[in-house]
GROMACS .gro file of C-alpha atoms in nm:
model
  205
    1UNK     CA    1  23.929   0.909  -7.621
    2UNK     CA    2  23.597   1.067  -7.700
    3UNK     CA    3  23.413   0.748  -7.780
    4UNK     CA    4  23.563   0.609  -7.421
    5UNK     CA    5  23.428   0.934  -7.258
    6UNK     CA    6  23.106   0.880  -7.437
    7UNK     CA    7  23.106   0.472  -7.308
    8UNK     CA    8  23.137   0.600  -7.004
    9UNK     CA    9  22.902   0.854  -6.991
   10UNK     CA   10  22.661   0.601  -7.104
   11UNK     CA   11  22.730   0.285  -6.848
   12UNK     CA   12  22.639   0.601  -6.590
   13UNK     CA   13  22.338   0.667  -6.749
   14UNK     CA   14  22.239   0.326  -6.715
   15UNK     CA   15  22.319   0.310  -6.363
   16UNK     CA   16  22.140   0.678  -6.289
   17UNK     CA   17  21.810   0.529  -6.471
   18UNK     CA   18  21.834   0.193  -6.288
   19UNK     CA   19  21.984   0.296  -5.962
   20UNK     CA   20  21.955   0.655  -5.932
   21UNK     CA   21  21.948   0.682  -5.528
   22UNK     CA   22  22.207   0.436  -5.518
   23UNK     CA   23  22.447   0.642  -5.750
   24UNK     CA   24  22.351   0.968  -5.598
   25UNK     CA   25  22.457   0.815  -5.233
   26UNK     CA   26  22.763   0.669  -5.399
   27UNK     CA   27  22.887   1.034  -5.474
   28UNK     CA   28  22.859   1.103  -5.041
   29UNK     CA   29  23.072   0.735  -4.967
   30UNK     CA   30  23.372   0.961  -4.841
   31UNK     CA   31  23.157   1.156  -4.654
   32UNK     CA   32  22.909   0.888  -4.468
   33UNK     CA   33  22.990   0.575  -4.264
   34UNK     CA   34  22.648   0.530  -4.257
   35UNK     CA   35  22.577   0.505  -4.642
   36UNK     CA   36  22.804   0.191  -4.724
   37UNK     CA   37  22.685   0.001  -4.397
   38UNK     CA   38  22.348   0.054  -4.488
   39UNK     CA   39  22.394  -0.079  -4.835
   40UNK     CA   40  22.601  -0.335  -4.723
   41UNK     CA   41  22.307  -0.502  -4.506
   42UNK     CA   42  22.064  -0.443  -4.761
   43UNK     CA   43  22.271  -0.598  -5.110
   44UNK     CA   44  22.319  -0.958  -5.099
   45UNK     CA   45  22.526  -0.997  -5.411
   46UNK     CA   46  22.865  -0.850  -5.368
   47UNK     CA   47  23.046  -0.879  -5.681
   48UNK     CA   48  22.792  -1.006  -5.894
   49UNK     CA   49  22.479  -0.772  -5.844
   50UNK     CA   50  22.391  -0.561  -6.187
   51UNK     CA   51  22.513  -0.185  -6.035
   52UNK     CA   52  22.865  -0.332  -5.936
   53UNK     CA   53  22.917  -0.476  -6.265
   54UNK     CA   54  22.777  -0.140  -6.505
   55UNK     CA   55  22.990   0.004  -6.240
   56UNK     CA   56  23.309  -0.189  -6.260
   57UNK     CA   57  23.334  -0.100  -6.630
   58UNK     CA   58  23.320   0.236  -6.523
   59UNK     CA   59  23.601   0.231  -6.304
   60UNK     CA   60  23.783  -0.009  -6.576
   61UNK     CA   61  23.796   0.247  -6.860
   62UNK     CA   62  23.820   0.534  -6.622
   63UNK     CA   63  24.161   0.421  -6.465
   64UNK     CA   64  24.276   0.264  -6.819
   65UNK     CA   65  24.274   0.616  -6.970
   66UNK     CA   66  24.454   0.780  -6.636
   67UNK     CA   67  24.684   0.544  -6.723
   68UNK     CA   68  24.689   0.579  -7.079
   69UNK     CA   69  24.741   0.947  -7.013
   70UNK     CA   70  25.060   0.863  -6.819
   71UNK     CA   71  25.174   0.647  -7.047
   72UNK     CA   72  25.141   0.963  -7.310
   73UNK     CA   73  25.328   1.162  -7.057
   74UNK     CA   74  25.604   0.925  -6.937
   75UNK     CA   75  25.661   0.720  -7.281
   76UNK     CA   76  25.655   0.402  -7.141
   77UNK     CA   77  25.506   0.204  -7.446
   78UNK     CA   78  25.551   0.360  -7.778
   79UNK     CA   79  25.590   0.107  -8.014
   80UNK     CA   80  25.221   0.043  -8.123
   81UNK     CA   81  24.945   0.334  -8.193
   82UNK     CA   82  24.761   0.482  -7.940
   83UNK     CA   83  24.435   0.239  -7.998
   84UNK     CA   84  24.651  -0.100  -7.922
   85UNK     CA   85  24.829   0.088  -7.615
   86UNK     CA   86  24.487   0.186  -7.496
   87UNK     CA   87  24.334  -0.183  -7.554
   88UNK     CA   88  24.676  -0.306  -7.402
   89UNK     CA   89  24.597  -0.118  -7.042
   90UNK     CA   90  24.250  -0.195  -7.064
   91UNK     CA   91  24.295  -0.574  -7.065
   92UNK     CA   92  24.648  -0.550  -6.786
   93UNK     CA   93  24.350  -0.382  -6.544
   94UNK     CA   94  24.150  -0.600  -6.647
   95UNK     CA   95  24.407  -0.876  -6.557
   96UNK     CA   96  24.499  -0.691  -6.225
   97UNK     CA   97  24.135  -0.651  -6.126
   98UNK     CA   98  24.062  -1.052  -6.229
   99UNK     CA   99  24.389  -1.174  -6.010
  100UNK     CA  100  24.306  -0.970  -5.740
  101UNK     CA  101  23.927  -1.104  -5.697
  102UNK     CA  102  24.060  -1.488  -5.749
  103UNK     CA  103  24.290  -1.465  -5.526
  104UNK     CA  104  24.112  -1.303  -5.280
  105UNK     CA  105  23.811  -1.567  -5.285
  106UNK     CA  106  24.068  -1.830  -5.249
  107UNK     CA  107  24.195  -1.706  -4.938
  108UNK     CA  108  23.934  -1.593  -4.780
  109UNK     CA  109  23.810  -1.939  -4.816
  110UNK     CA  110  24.144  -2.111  -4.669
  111UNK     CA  111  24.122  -1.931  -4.392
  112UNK     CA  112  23.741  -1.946  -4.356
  113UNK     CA  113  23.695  -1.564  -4.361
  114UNK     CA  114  23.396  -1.490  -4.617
  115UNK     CA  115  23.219  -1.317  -4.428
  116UNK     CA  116  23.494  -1.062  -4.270
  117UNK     CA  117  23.649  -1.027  -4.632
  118UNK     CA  118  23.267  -0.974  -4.791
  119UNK     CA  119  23.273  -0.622  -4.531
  120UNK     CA  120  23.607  -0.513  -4.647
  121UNK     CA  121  23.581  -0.602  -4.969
  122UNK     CA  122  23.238  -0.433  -5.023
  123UNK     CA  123  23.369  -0.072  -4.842
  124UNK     CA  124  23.718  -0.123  -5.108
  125UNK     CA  125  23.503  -0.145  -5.394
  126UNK     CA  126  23.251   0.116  -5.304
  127UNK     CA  127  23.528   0.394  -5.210
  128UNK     CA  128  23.648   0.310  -5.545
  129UNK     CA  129  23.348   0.402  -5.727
  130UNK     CA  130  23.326   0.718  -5.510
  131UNK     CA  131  23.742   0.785  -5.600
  132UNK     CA  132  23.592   0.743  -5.990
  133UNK     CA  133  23.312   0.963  -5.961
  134UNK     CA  134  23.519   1.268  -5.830
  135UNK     CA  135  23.804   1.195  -6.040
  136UNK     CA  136  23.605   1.185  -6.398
  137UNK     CA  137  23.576   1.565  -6.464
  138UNK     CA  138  23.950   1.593  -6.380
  139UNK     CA  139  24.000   1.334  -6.664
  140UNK     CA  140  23.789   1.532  -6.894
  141UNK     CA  141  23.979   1.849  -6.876
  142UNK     CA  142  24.306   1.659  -6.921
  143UNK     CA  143  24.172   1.489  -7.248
  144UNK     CA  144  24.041   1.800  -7.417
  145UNK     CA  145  24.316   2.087  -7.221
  146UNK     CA  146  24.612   2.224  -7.471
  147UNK     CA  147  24.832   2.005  -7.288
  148UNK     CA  148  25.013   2.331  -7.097
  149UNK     CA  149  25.316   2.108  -7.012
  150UNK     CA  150  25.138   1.812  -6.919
  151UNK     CA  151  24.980   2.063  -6.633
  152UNK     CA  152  24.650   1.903  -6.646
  153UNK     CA  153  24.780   1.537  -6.619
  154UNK     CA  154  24.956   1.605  -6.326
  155UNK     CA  155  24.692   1.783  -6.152
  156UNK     CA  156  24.513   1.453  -6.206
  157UNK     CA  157  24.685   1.188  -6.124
  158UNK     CA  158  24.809   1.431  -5.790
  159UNK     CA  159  24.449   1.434  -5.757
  160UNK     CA  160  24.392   1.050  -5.782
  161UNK     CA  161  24.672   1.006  -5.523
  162UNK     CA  162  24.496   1.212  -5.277
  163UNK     CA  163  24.192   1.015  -5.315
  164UNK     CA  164  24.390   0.678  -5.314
  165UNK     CA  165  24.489   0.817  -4.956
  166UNK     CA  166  24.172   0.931  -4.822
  167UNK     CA  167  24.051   0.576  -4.927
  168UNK     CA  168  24.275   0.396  -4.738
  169UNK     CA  169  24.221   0.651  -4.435
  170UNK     CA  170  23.910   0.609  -4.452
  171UNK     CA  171  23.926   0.202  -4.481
  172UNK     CA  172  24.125   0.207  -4.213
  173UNK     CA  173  23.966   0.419  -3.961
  174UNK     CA  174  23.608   0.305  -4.048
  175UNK     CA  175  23.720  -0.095  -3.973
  176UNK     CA  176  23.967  -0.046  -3.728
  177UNK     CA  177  23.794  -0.301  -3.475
  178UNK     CA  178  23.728  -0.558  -3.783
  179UNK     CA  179  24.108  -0.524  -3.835
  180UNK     CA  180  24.263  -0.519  -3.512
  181UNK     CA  181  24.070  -0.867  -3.428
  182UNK     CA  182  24.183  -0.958  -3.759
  183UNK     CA  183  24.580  -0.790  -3.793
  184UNK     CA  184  24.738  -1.110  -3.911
  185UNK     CA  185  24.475  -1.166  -4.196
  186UNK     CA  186  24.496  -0.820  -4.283
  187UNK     CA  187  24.843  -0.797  -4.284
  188UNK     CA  188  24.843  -1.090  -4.510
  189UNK     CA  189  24.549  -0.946  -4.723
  190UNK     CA  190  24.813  -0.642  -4.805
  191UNK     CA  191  25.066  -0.857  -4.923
  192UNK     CA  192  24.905  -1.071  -5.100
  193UNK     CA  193  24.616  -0.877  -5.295
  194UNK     CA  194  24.703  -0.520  -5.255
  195UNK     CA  195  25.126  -0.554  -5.329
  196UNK     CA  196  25.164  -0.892  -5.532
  197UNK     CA  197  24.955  -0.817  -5.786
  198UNK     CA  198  25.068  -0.464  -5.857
  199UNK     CA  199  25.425  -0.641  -5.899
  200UNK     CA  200  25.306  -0.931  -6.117
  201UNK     CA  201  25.143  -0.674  -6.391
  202UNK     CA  202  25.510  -0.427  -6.400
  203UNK     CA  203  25.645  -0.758  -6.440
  204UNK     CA  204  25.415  -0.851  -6.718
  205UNK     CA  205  25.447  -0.478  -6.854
   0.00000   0.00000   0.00000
């Protein structure tokens, strides 16, 4: 756990040397409209630029040891040590994460919607690096806490439920207009990237 901590910490060293203003602004996402529109006219590479990447593997390890923690709490998997679990999460997200983007490029091209889906797709993605950012020091104290009855876990993952919310809110509110001149495409974008995929990896699990 403390080498992941220490991966991470160094991935956002990286970014704060490369892209300092652009990871201090990330930190104010939930806060400012403004921010992510401004980036989002200014970064032609969506996926594929250098910060999104350091910054994906961020978020990858981040939300494989949340749910590494749960699985420590809940006992889901315990038939292999707690390296393979780990390196079992970290590749299913990986999986989710990988599906999801396919997918999503696939339809977005049958139905000749790149450039609406690059706008939603770019806010998602930079809330989620915010939602990482706030909930890392929450992760921390779970790792190295005395357990207390699993106390600090489920501050955390309450915590990372909130934020999931305010995300969405925030998604929401922020492209209402893009949505409501979009509802059946978003409606379908639900289904089919933010529920299907979530089933397909329990399913795997």
């Amino acid at each position: 756990i403390t080498y992941v901590f220490l991966a991470i910490l160094l991935f956002l060293s990286v970014l704060k040397i490369l892209f300092n203003d652009r990871l201090v602004n990330t930190t104010a996402f939930f806060l400012s409209k403004k921010n992510i529109s401004t980036y989002f006219n200014k970064e032609n590479q969506l996926y594929f630029s250098l910060f999104q990447l350091l910054f994906f593997i961020v978020n990858l390890l981040t939300l494989s040891l949340l749910l590494f923690f749960l699985n420590e709490f809940v006992q889901l998997i315990t038939t292999y040590s707690s390296l393979k679990i780990f390196f079992m999460i970290v590749i299913s997200v990986s999986m989710y994460f990988s599906f999801r983007f396919l997918l999503s490029l696939f339809l977005a091209f049958i139905f000749d919607l790149s450039a609406v889906y690059k706008k939603i797709a770019f806010t998602k993605i930079n809330y989620f690096n915010n939602l990482t950012l706030c909930l890392l020091p929450f992760l921390v104290f779970t790792a190295y806490s005395n357990n207390l009855n699993y106390l600090p876990l489920k501050i955390t993952f309450f915590i990372f439920i909130i934020l999931l919310i305010i995300r969405y809110v925030l998604f929401l509110t922020n492209n209402k207009k893009l949505i409501i001149n979009n509802l059946f495409y978003f409606i379908l974008y639900l289904c089919a990237l933010e529920i299907v995929p979530i089933v397909l990896i329990l399913k795997l699990i």
